[in-house]
Amino acid sequence: MNISKKAEYTAPSETLSISAKCKELKKQGLDVVNLSVGEPDVDTPQHIKEAAISAINKGFTKYTDASGILELKEAIANKLWEDNGLKYETQQIVVSSGAKHSIYNSLLALCNEQDEVLIPTPYWVSYSEMVKLAGGRPVVLPTNEDTLKLTPQDLERAISDKTKGIILNSPQNPAGIVYCEDELLALASVIKEKGLWVISDEVYERFVYDGRKHISIALFIPDQTIVINGTSKTYSMTGWRIGYTAGDVNVIKAVSRIQSQTTSNPCSISQYAALSAITGPQGCVEEMRLEFDKRRRFIVERLNSISKIACQMPEGAFYAFFSIKALSLNSEEFSNLLLEKANVAVVPGKAFGAEGFIRLSYATSLSNLEKAGDRIEAAIKIL
Ligand code: GLU
């Protein structure tokens, strides 16, 4: 049976497939350090689990409104106001099965066939595939060679009469870039003038370091921004699959219609867990951030102590993105070598549109990071 062209051209998610391979190797008894997938290593906080158990016991196990329960939308609206200074009514919010789902549904709601969607490099592996699946055409943008940030000049240069929008991610995966207020203002002014929409992926918002503050571009162009966020990273709830979208009421209505015909509501139990996460005590998040900060400083220093690789200090998220340009191997060859010969799983920069780089997640214990540093050093020495 022939599969569709769409299916044929969709690459598997490299972050998820490397992680699956790694789990398989671990099952076989190999001592693999998994730095591939980006997920906090701590358990979901107890009060969030209790809220889920209580939801089950109260019988909240049936369909909910396809766009999510009202209490959760109210909590999200409060959070967006208090944390981000963004004003949304509940009709401007839809809850989905993870932020990935939120982004995909937003793309389905916004893209006509062959509409161009701009994606600054390096980018998270799923953006380009999701744009293609939604019928659009991903256009990958070069960024500043040193900072890896998108400049307003590069943005302006890339805009054609087919450009519909841009996906912006700050704090960013994979390089940990955080756009500051002035940089966002400059990009917002181009986006405003050209009448584009922006999907602003803000899932790493709580993981910023060295006194930085996350700012949403929606503050400057609210009518053109679709804000994406979720509970996966912030509350270590990757498996619960809760993401949300906030923006223009017509886009949100469209996303809700699409969702009502495809997945229906996100898991009812997870919605109650997310409600507890967003409205409950936030100390667990700060604890995680402080721990990640320690690990960030450790791993970046360790990587920079190894000859022939270089790593800029990430400003946010929980990834180190280091250059292997001085090695004779490309990013795929080097990642394979690390997995097969050194038992360290990482993701090749190629998957993020950035050959010559490797991404590792430091959302794992310091002892794992120490082990990984030693193994990477030993692998490079014998090259
Ligand atoms: N976003 C995380 C990562 O980049 C989780 C896996 C995924 O969905 O890609 O590793």
Coordinates of N, CA and C in Angstrom, one line a residue, residues 245-339:
T245 N -2.6 27.8 23.7 CA -2.4 28.8 22.7 C -3.3 30.0 23.1
A246 N -2.7 31.2 23.0 CA -3.5 32.4 23.3 C -3.3 33.4 22.1
G247 N -4.3 34.0 21.7 CA -4.2 35.0 20.6 C -5.5 35.5 20.1
D248 N -5.5 36.0 18.9 CA -6.7 36.5 18.2 C -7.9 35.6 18.3
V249 N -9.0 36.1 18.6 CA -10.2 35.2 18.9 C -10.5 34.4 17.7
N250 N -10.4 34.9 16.5 CA -10.7 34.1 15.3 C -9.8 32.9 15.1
V251 N -8.5 33.2 15.3 CA -7.5 32.1 15.2 C -7.8 31.0 16.3
I252 N -8.1 31.5 17.5 CA -8.4 30.5 18.6 C -9.7 29.7 18.2
K253 N -10.7 30.4 17.7 CA -11.9 29.7 17.3 C -11.5 28.6 16.2
A254 N -10.7 29.0 15.3 CA -10.3 28.1 14.2 C -9.5 26.9 14.8
V255 N -8.6 27.2 15.7 CA -7.8 26.1 16.4 C -8.8 25.2 17.1
S256 N -9.8 25.7 17.8 CA -10.8 24.9 18.6 C -11.6 24.1 17.6
R257 N -12.0 24.6 16.5 CA -12.7 23.8 15.5 C -11.9 22.6 15.0
I258 N -10.7 22.9 14.7 CA -9.8 21.9 14.2 C -9.6 20.8 15.3
Q259 N -9.4 21.2 16.5 CA -9.2 20.3 17.6 C -10.5 19.5 17.8
S260 N -11.7 20.1 17.7 CA -12.9 19.4 18.0 C -13.2 18.3 16.9
Q261 N -12.6 18.5 15.8 CA -12.7 17.4 14.7 C -11.6 16.4 14.7
T262 N -10.6 16.6 15.5 CA -9.4 15.7 15.4 C -9.2 15.0 16.7
T263 N -8.7 15.7 17.7 CA -8.4 15.0 19.0 C -9.4 15.1 20.0
S264 N -10.4 16.1 19.9 CA -11.3 16.5 21.0 C -10.5 17.1 22.1
N265 N -10.9 17.1 23.3 CA -10.2 17.8 24.4 C -8.9 17.1 24.7
P266 N -7.9 17.9 25.3 CA -6.8 17.2 25.8 C -7.2 16.4 27.1
C267 N -6.4 15.5 27.5 CA -6.7 14.6 28.6 C -7.4 15.3 29.8
S268 N -8.6 14.9 30.2 CA -9.3 15.7 31.3 C -8.5 15.7 32.6
I269 N -7.8 14.6 32.9 CA -7.1 14.4 34.2 C -5.9 15.4 34.1
S270 N -5.2 15.4 33.0 CA -4.0 16.2 32.8 C -4.4 17.7 32.9
Q271 N -5.6 18.0 32.5 CA -6.1 19.4 32.6 C -6.2 19.9 34.1
Y272 N -6.7 19.0 34.9 CA -6.8 19.3 36.3 C -5.4 19.4 37.0
A273 N -4.5 18.5 36.5 CA -3.2 18.6 37.0 C -2.5 19.9 36.6
A274 N -2.7 20.3 35.4 CA -2.2 21.6 34.9 C -2.7 22.8 35.7
L275 N -4.0 22.7 36.0 CA -4.7 23.7 36.8 C -3.9 23.9 38.1
S276 N -3.7 22.7 38.7 CA -3.0 22.8 40.0 C -1.5 23.3 39.8
A277 N -0.9 22.9 38.7 CA 0.5 23.4 38.5 C 0.5 24.9 38.3
I278 N -0.4 25.5 37.6 CA -0.4 26.9 37.3 C -0.8 27.7 38.5
T279 N -1.8 27.2 39.2 CA -2.3 28.0 40.3 C -1.6 27.7 41.7
G280 N -0.9 26.6 41.7 CA -0.3 26.1 43.0 C 1.0 26.8 43.3
P281 N 1.7 26.3 44.3 CA 3.0 26.9 44.7 C 4.0 26.8 43.6
Q282 N 4.8 27.9 43.4 CA 5.8 27.9 42.3 C 7.2 27.7 42.7
G283 N 7.4 27.4 44.0 CA 8.7 27.1 44.5 C 9.5 26.0 43.8
C284 N 8.7 25.0 43.4 CA 9.3 23.9 42.7 C 10.0 24.3 41.4
V285 N 9.5 25.3 40.7 CA 10.0 25.8 39.5 C 11.3 26.5 39.7
E286 N 11.4 27.4 40.7 CA 12.6 28.1 41.0 C 13.7 27.1 41.5
E287 N 13.3 26.1 42.2 CA 14.3 25.1 42.6 C 14.9 24.4 41.4
M288 N 14.1 24.1 40.4 CA 14.6 23.5 39.2 C 15.5 24.4 38.4
R289 N 15.1 25.7 38.4 CA 15.9 26.7 37.6 C 17.3 26.8 38.2
L290 N 17.3 26.9 39.6 CA 18.6 27.1 40.2 C 19.5 25.9 40.0
E291 N 18.9 24.7 40.0 CA 19.6 23.5 39.8 C 20.2 23.4 38.4
F292 N 19.3 23.8 37.4 CA 19.7 23.8 36.0 C 20.9 24.8 35.8
D293 N 20.8 25.9 36.5 CA 21.8 27.0 36.4 C 23.2 26.4 36.8
K294 N 23.2 25.7 37.9 CA 24.5 25.0 38.3 C 25.0 24.1 37.3
R295 N 24.1 23.3 36.7 CA 24.5 22.3 35.7 C 25.0 23.0 34.4
R296 N 24.3 24.1 34.1 CA 24.6 24.9 32.9 C 26.1 25.3 33.0
R297 N 26.4 25.9 34.2 CA 27.7 26.5 34.3 C 28.8 25.4 34.3
F298 N 28.4 24.3 35.0 CA 29.4 23.2 35.0 C 29.7 22.6 33.6
I299 N 28.6 22.3 32.8 CA 28.8 21.6 31.6 C 29.5 22.6 30.5
V300 N 29.1 23.8 30.6 CA 29.8 24.7 29.6 C 31.3 24.9 29.8
E301 N 31.6 25.0 31.1 CA 33.0 25.1 31.5 C 33.7 23.8 31.1
R302 N 33.1 22.6 31.4 CA 33.7 21.3 31.1 C 33.9 21.2 29.5
L303 N 32.9 21.5 28.8 CA 33.0 21.4 27.3 C 34.1 22.3 26.8
N304 N 34.2 23.5 27.3 CA 35.2 24.4 26.8 C 36.6 24.0 27.3
S305 N 36.7 23.1 28.2 CA 38.1 22.6 28.6 C 38.6 21.5 27.7
I306 N 37.7 21.0 26.8 CA 38.1 20.0 25.9 C 38.6 20.6 24.6
S307 N 39.7 20.1 24.1 CA 40.2 20.7 22.9 C 39.4 20.4 21.7
K308 N 39.3 21.4 20.8 CA 38.6 21.3 19.5 C 37.1 21.5 19.6
I309 N 36.6 21.7 20.8 CA 35.1 22.0 20.8 C 35.0 23.3 21.6
A310 N 33.9 24.0 21.3 CA 33.7 25.3 21.9 C 32.2 25.5 22.1
C311 N 31.9 26.1 23.3 CA 30.4 26.2 23.7 C 30.2 27.6 24.2
Q312 N 29.2 28.3 23.6 CA 28.8 29.6 24.2 C 27.9 29.4 25.4
M313 N 27.9 30.3 26.3 CA 27.1 30.2 27.5 C 25.6 30.4 27.1
P314 N 24.8 29.3 27.2 CA 23.4 29.6 26.9 C 22.7 30.5 27.9
E315 N 21.8 31.3 27.5 CA 21.1 32.3 28.3 C 19.8 31.8 28.9
G316 N 19.3 30.7 28.3 CA 18.0 30.1 28.8 C 17.9 28.7 28.4
A317 N 16.7 28.1 28.6 CA 16.3 26.7 28.4 C 17.3 25.8 29.1
F318 N 17.5 24.5 28.7 CA 18.4 23.7 29.4 C 19.2 22.8 28.4
Y319 N 19.7 23.5 27.4 CA 20.6 22.8 26.4 C 21.9 23.6 26.2
A320 N 23.0 22.8 26.0 CA 24.3 23.4 25.6 C 24.4 23.0 24.1
F321 N 24.8 24.0 23.3 CA 24.9 23.8 21.8 C 26.3 24.1 21.5
F322 N 27.1 23.0 21.3 CA 28.6 23.3 21.1 C 29.1 23.0 19.7
S323 N 30.1 23.8 19.4 CA 30.6 23.7 18.0 C 31.7 22.6 17.9
I324 N 31.5 21.8 16.8 CA 32.5 20.8 16.6 C 33.2 21.1 15.2
K325 N 33.2 22.4 14.8 CA 33.7 22.7 13.5 C 35.2 22.4 13.3
A326 N 35.9 22.3 14.5 CA 37.4 22.0 14.4 C 37.6 20.5 14.3
L327 N 36.6 19.7 14.3 CA 36.8 18.2 14.2 C 36.6 17.9 12.7
S328 N 37.1 16.6 12.4 CA 36.9 16.2 10.9 C 35.6 15.5 10.7
L329 N 34.8 15.4 11.7 CA 33.5 14.7 11.5 C 32.3 15.7 11.4
N330 N 31.3 15.3 10.7 CA 30.1 16.2 10.7 C 29.2 15.8 12.0
S331 N 28.1 16.6 12.2 CA 27.4 16.4 13.4 C 26.8 15.0 13.6
E332 N 26.4 14.5 12.5 CA 25.7 13.1 12.5 C 26.8 12.1 12.9
E333 N 27.9 12.2 12.2 CA 29.0 11.2 12.4 C 29.5 11.3 13.8
F334 N 29.6 12.5 14.3 CA 30.1 12.7 15.7 C 29.1 12.2 16.7
S335 N 27.8 12.4 16.5 CA 26.8 11.9 17.5 C 26.8 10.4 17.4
N336 N 26.9 9.8 16.2 CA 26.9 8.3 16.2 C 28.1 7.8 16.9
L337 N 29.3 8.4 16.7 CA 30.5 8.0 17.4 C 30.3 8.1 18.9
L338 N 29.7 9.2 19.3 CA 29.6 9.3 20.8 C 28.6 8.2 21.4
L339 N 27.6 7.9 20.6 CA 26.6 6.9 21.1 C 27.3 5.5 21.0

